[in-house]
Tab-separated table of C-alpha atoms in Angstrom:
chain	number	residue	atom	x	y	z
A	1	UNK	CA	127.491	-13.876	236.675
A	2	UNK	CA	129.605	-13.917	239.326
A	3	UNK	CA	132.658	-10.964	239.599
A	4	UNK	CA	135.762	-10.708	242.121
A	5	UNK	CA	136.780	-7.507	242.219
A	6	UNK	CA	140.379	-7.128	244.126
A	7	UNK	CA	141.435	-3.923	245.860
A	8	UNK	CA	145.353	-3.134	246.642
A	9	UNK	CA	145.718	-0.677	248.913
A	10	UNK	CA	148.398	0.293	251.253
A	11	UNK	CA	146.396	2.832	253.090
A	12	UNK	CA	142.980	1.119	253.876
A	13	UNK	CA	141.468	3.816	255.706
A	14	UNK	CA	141.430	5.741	252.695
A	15	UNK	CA	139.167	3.771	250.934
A	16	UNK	CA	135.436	5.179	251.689
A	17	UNK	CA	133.688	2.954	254.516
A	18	UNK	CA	130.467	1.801	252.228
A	19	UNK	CA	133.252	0.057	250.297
A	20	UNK	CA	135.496	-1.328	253.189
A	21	UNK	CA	132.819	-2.856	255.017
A	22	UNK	CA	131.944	-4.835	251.850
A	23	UNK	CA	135.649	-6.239	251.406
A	24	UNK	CA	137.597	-8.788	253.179
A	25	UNK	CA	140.849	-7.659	254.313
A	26	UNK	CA	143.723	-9.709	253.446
A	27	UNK	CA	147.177	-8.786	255.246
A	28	UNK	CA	150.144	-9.683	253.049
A	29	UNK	CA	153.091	-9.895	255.179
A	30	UNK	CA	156.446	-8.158	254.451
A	31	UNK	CA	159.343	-10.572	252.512
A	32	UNK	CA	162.000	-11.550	254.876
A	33	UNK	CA	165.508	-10.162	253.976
A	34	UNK	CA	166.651	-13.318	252.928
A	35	UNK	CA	163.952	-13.517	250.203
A	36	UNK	CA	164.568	-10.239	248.764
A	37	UNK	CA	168.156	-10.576	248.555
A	38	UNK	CA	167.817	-13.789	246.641
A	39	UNK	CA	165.428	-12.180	244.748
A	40	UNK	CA	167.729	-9.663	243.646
A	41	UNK	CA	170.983	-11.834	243.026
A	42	UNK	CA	168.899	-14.759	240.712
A	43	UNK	CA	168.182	-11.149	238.408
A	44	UNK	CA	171.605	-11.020	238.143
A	45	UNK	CA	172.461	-8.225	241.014
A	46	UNK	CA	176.188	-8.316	243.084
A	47	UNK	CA	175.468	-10.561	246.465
A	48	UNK	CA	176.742	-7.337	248.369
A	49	UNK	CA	174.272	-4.826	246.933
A	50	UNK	CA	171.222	-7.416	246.710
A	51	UNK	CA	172.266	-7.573	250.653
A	52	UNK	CA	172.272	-4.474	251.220
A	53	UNK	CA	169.437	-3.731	249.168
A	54	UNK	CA	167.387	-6.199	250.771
A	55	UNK	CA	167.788	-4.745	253.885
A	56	UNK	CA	167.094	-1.557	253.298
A	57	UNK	CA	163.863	-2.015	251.562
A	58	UNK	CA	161.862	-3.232	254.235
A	59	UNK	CA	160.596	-6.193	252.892
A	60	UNK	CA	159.332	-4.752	249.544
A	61	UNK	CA	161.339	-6.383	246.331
A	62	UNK	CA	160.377	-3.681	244.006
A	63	UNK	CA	161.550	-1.142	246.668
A	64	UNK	CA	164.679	-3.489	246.348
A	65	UNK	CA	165.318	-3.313	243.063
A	66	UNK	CA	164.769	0.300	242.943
A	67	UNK	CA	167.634	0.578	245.647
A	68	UNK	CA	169.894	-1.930	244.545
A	69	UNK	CA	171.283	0.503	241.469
A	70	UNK	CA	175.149	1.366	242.865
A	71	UNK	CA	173.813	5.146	242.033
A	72	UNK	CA	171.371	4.631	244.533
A	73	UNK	CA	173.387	3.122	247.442
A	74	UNK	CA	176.327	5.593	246.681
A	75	UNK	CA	174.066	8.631	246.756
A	76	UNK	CA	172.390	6.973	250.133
A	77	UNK	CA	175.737	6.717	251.481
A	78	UNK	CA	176.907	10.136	250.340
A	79	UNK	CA	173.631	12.065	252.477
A	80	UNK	CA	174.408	10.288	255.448
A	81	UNK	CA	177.603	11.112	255.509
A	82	UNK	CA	177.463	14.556	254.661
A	83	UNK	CA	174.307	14.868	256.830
A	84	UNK	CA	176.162	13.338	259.768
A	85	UNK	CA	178.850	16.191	259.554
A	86	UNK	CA	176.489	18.984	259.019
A	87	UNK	CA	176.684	21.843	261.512
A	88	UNK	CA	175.271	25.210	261.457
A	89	UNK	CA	178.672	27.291	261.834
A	90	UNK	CA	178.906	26.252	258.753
A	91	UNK	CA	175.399	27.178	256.970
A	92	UNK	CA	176.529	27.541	253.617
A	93	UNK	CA	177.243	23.935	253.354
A	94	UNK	CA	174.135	22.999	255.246
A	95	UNK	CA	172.036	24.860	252.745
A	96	UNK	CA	174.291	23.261	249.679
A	97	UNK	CA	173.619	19.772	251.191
A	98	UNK	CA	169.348	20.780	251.360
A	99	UNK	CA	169.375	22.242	247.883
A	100	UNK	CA	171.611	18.807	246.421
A	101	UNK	CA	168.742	16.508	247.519
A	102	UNK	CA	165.630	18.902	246.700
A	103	UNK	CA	165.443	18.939	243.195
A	104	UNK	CA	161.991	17.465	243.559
A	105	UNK	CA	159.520	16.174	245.943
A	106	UNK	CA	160.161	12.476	245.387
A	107	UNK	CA	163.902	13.286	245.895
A	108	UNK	CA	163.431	14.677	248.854
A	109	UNK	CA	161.325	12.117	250.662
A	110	UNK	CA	163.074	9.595	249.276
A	111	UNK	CA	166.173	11.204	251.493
A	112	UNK	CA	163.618	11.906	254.405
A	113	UNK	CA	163.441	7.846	254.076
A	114	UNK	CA	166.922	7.216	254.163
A	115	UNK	CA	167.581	9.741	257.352
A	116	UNK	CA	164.681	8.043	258.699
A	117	UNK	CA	166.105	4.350	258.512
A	118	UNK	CA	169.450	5.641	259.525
A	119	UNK	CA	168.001	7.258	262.830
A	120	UNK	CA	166.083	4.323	263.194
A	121	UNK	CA	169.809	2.017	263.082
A	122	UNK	CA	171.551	4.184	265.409
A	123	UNK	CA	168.697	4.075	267.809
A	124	UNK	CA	168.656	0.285	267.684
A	125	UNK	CA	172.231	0.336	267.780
A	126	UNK	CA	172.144	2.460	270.975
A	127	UNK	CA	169.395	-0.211	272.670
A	128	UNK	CA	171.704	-3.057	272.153
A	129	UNK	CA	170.453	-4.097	269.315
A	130	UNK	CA	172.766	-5.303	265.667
A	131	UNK	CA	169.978	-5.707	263.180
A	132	UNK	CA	170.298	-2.521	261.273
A	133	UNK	CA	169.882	-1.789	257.763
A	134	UNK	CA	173.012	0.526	257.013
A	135	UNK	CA	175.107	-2.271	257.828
A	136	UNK	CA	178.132	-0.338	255.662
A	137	UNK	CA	177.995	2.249	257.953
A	138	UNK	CA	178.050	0.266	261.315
A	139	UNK	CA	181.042	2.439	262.257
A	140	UNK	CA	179.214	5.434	261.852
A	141	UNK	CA	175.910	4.503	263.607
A	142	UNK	CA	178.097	2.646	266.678
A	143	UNK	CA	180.019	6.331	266.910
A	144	UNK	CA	176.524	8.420	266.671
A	145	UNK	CA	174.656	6.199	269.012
A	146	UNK	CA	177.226	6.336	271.623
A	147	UNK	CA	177.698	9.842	271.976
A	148	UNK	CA	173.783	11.123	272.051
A	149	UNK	CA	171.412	10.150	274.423
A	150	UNK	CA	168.346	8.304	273.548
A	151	UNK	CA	166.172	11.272	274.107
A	152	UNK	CA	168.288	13.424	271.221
A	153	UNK	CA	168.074	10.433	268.853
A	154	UNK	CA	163.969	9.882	269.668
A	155	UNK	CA	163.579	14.300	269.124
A	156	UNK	CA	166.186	13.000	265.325
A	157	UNK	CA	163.361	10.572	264.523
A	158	UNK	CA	160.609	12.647	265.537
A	159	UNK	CA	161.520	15.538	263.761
A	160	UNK	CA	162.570	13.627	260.286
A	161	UNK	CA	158.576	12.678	260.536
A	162	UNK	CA	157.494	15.927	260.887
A	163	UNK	CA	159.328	16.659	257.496
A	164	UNK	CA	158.165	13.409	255.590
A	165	UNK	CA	154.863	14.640	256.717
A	166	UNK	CA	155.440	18.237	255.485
A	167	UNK	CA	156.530	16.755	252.119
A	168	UNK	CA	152.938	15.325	251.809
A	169	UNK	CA	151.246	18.030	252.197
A	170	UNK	CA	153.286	19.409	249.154
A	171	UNK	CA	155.675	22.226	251.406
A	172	UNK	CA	158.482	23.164	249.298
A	173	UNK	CA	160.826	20.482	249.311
A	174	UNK	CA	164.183	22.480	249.551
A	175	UNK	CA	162.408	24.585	252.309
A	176	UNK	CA	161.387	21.551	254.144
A	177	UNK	CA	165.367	20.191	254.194
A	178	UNK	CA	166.659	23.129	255.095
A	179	UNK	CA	164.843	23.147	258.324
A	180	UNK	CA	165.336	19.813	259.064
A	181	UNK	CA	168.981	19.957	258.669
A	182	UNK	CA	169.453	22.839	261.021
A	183	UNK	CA	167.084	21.161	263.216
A	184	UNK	CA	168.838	17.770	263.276
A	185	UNK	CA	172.234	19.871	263.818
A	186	UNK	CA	170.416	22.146	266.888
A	187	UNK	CA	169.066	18.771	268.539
A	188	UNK	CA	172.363	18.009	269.131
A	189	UNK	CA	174.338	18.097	266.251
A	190	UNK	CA	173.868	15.676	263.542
């Protein structure tokens, strides 16, 4: 008889080639914003955090609902605060802040993410531009991106990759932080 067999991948180059050049590639498109957030308030979530949710996950409603938790947004809030302040006169609390958000490797990327996304506002922010995610921390991204220069906030984003990719390739997650903290703070403080 005849069989469909469907493949879900989000990495297609990691399926082997005798298999990808039998398939037909289908491209499902991110949800808008708008979607999500509806999404999120008909299951019963506060318009503000399905809002906020929905723009933070990038078009993915599961991602969504995984954010959407007031834990979640509080504890999002709380890193970029504290890693907004951190400097490396004071190391102790540097290394506190690294160790609070390693407990595990999906911990830590998951913050990698959310430094990622921030870095990502503030450099919008600095081009002109007033679609960003953090929207609840507008103040903080307007007073970041106006007092570093593109070039420290490109060397931010390039350097929070460099730990996400780290991460995958299983380096010790508190170790990884660590690093990237002090380096965020040396690239002209964080």
């Amino acid at each position: 008889g005849d069989a469909l067999l469907v493949l879900l991948t989000t990495h297609g180059e990691g399926i082997l080639p005798t298999i990808r050049s039998r398939c037909q590639t289908l491209r499902f498109p991110p949800l808008s914003t708008e979607t999500v957030a509806s999404l999120l308030q008909e299951t019963g979530t506060d318009e503000e955090q399905a809002r906020m949710a929905a723009a933070l996950a990038g078009g993915s409603l599961s991602r969504a609902r995984e954010i959407a938790g007031a834990e979640r947004l509080q504890m999002r809030r709380t890193l970029l605060e504290r890693t907004s302040r951190l400097s490396c006169r004071e190391i102790f609390t540097l290394l506190e802040t690294a160790e609070d958000y390693a407990r595990d490797r999906e911990t830590a990327a998951d913050a990698v993410d959310m430094l990622k996304l921030f870095w990502r506002d503030i450099l919008l922010f600095r081009a002109g531009s007033g679609e960003i995610a953090n929207l609840d921390l507008q103040p903080l991204v307007r007073e970041l991106s106006e007092r570093m220069s593109t070039e420290q906030i490109l060397e931010k984003l390039e350097r929070i990759a460099v730990t996400g990719q780290a991460l995958a390739r299983n380096v010790n997650p508190r170790l990884a932080l660590e690093v990237l903290f002090m380096d965020l703070e040396a690239s002209g403080q964080v």
